[in-house]
Amino acid sequence: MESKKEISRVVGGLRGEIEIPGDKSVSHRSVMLAGLCDTPVHITNFLHAADCLSTAAAMEALGVSVRWSDDATLDVTGRGFDGLTEPSGILDAGDSGTMLRLMMGLLAPQPFLSTFTGDAALYRRPMGRVITPLSQMGARIVGRAGGKYLPITVLPAETPLHGIEYKMPMASAQVKSAILLAGLRAGGETTVIEPFPSRDHTERMLRAFGAEIRQDGTRVSCRAVSKLSAPEAIEVPGDISSAAFWLVAASIIEGSDLLLKGVGVNPTRTGVLDVLCDMGANIELLNERESGGEPIADVRVRSAKLRGVSFGGAIIPRLIDEIPILAVAALFADGDTVISDAGELRVKETDRLHAVAVEYNKLAPCVEESEDGLVIHGGVKKIRHGSCFSYDDHRMAMSLAVAGAAGDGVTIENPECVDISYPSFYKTLTDLQ
Ligand code: S3P
């Protein structure tokens, strides 16, 4: 279905308080790990959005009880690792790479068959990066095009998996997590080594579930456990990747002052704060505290004059999902912004380097695309109104909305993809004016 959304220029700033919806990465992991235990886990601030609902539905299809008390609150009760049962239908990952890749690791040691499908975008995303190491552990996984793409079937494990030491070619929390989840049921030690540290929610949550995770720089290891011990409750922090749209919107729309409540500020995710502060943003962390093994804070952001910066290397995995919205900040900043080492953006929900270059150039012709990054010549005198395509990518749609709100308005083609991670995004944008 094709539809359009008109976003108008915001005059006078964005003001108010926002409860940031639950973290997508932590929500996926909470329902997966809870489903591997045999006592109930009460999960609050779960992200009730399409991606995480795919994971909850898959766990239910494996015999796990998932009871909702409201949109963001659920009780999950499994029957232990050995209590998972063969799904009677195909597991649908929708648009979610995290669901598909982590579930492959979780299911690889199981003695039954599971088959995955997903949406058209997920059919184009590379899965060999997970299938290769899991196969080295003894998993039997088949997929299209030589085992690289959906549809994918995880065949019943014939023999127990064995641990491996795996040097990952890219920094990816999804790949690392899939290997660690399989490692929980593999003989010997399982070790992953990353080029740079990626988000560590799996490691933190596994520790909270009683698993022994050893970390030494970019090396992470685990051993098999006979069972996981579930905490009684998990409170999911607010998603800094969702907060990022407001951090940038408030920074570049004059007269703004926002308080973002309960934002997850795990250091493996806060690259966006570091870059925005380097750009001159006015951001304050208040009421810093911990919740369920994850640091959280309220974040106040007020409008500021931004300047262009250069970033790449180790910071990239710490802000990988925020590059489209940081590129919007760069459009409105004085001077050039140079982003490098971000080739992984080409295999996200869409090729985000290409999408940013093509669509933002419709608003102001100032973005150059390189093989692994972007150069944005900021400080453009006039950002014009344009009609831009979301590529059915939630983070593109929200970034375009912020660019239009700070510029001269935008028409977004296929805007409803925000449901993947932030269903109330457009309403919140209106409410803050
Ligand atoms: C995620 C890891 C990242 C990120 C994605 C969520 C996760 O992907 O882009 O949105 O929850 O593990 P990669 O592991 O492919 O970098």
mmCIF file of N, CA and C in Angstrom, residues 2-5 359 362 386-392 397 400 410-417:
data_model
loop_
_atom_site.group_PDB
_atom_site.id
_atom_site.type_symbol
_atom_site.label_atom_id
_atom_site.label_comp_id
_atom_site.label_asym_id
_atom_site.label_seq_id
_atom_site.Cartn_x
_atom_site.Cartn_y
_atom_site.Cartn_z
ATOM 1 N N GLU A 2 0.591 2.179 -0.905
ATOM 2 C CA GLU A 2 1.360 3.420 -0.956
ATOM 3 C C GLU A 2 0.611 4.500 -0.207
ATOM 4 N N SER A 3 1.258 5.220 0.680
ATOM 5 C CA SER A 3 0.585 6.341 1.316
ATOM 6 C C SER A 3 1.610 7.447 1.556
ATOM 7 N N LYS A 4 1.105 8.581 1.982
ATOM 8 C CA LYS A 4 1.984 9.745 2.161
ATOM 9 C C LYS A 4 1.668 10.444 3.463
ATOM 10 N N LYS A 5 2.668 11.058 4.044
ATOM 11 C CA LYS A 5 2.452 11.846 5.267
ATOM 12 C C LYS A 5 3.111 13.196 5.078
ATOM 13 N N GLU A 359 17.793 10.855 -0.824
ATOM 14 C CA GLU A 359 16.612 11.568 -0.318
ATOM 15 C C GLU A 359 16.971 12.939 0.267
ATOM 16 N N LYS A 362 17.319 15.747 -2.101
ATOM 17 C CA LYS A 362 16.085 16.360 -2.613
ATOM 18 C C LYS A 362 15.721 17.602 -1.784
ATOM 19 N N GLY A 386 10.335 18.950 0.122
ATOM 20 C CA GLY A 386 10.511 17.907 -0.890
ATOM 21 C C GLY A 386 9.601 16.742 -0.616
ATOM 22 N N SER A 387 9.494 15.872 -1.617
ATOM 23 C CA SER A 387 8.743 14.636 -1.449
ATOM 24 C C SER A 387 9.775 13.513 -1.432
ATOM 25 N N CYS A 388 9.893 12.809 -0.309
ATOM 26 C CA CYS A 388 10.976 11.845 -0.117
ATOM 27 C C CYS A 388 10.428 10.464 0.221
ATOM 28 N N PHE A 389 11.138 9.450 -0.237
ATOM 29 C CA PHE A 389 10.720 8.053 -0.037
ATOM 30 C C PHE A 389 11.369 7.499 1.232
ATOM 31 N N SER A 390 10.599 6.746 1.996
ATOM 32 C CA SER A 390 11.149 6.166 3.245
ATOM 33 C C SER A 390 11.925 4.878 2.997
ATOM 34 N N TYR A 391 11.808 4.326 1.801
ATOM 35 C CA TYR A 391 12.369 2.992 1.497
ATOM 36 C C TYR A 391 11.787 1.944 2.457
ATOM 37 N N ASP A 392 10.620 2.216 3.018
ATOM 38 C CA ASP A 392 9.987 1.353 4.027
ATOM 39 C C ASP A 392 10.923 1.086 5.199
ATOM 40 N N ALA A 397 12.282 7.088 7.650
ATOM 41 C CA ALA A 397 11.037 7.870 7.732
ATOM 42 C C ALA A 397 11.139 8.901 8.861
ATOM 43 N N LEU A 400 13.639 11.700 8.037
ATOM 44 C CA LEU A 400 13.069 12.640 7.056
ATOM 45 C C LEU A 400 12.070 13.568 7.737
ATOM 46 N N VAL A 410 8.126 18.352 4.665
ATOM 47 C CA VAL A 410 8.469 17.233 3.791
ATOM 48 C C VAL A 410 7.227 16.361 3.601
ATOM 49 N N THR A 411 7.117 15.767 2.430
ATOM 50 C CA THR A 411 6.102 14.742 2.219
ATOM 51 C C THR A 411 6.836 13.408 2.260
ATOM 52 N N ILE A 412 6.409 12.529 3.162
ATOM 53 C CA ILE A 412 7.087 11.229 3.273
ATOM 54 C C ILE A 412 6.246 10.179 2.567
ATOM 55 N N GLU A 413 6.850 9.520 1.584
ATOM 56 C CA GLU A 413 6.155 8.421 0.902
ATOM 57 C C GLU A 413 6.413 7.140 1.680
ATOM 58 N N ASN A 414 5.367 6.362 1.919
ATOM 59 C CA ASN A 414 5.415 5.147 2.761
ATOM 60 C C ASN A 414 5.888 5.465 4.184
ATOM 61 N N PRO A 415 5.080 6.254 4.900
ATOM 62 C CA PRO A 415 5.514 6.701 6.230
ATOM 63 C C PRO A 415 5.215 5.708 7.353
ATOM 64 N N GLU A 416 4.344 4.701 7.083
ATOM 65 C CA GLU A 416 3.853 3.884 8.216
ATOM 66 C C GLU A 416 4.885 2.904 8.759
ATOM 67 N N CYS A 417 6.049 2.797 8.085
ATOM 68 C CA CYS A 417 7.094 1.885 8.578
ATOM 69 C C CYS A 417 7.621 2.275 9.958
#
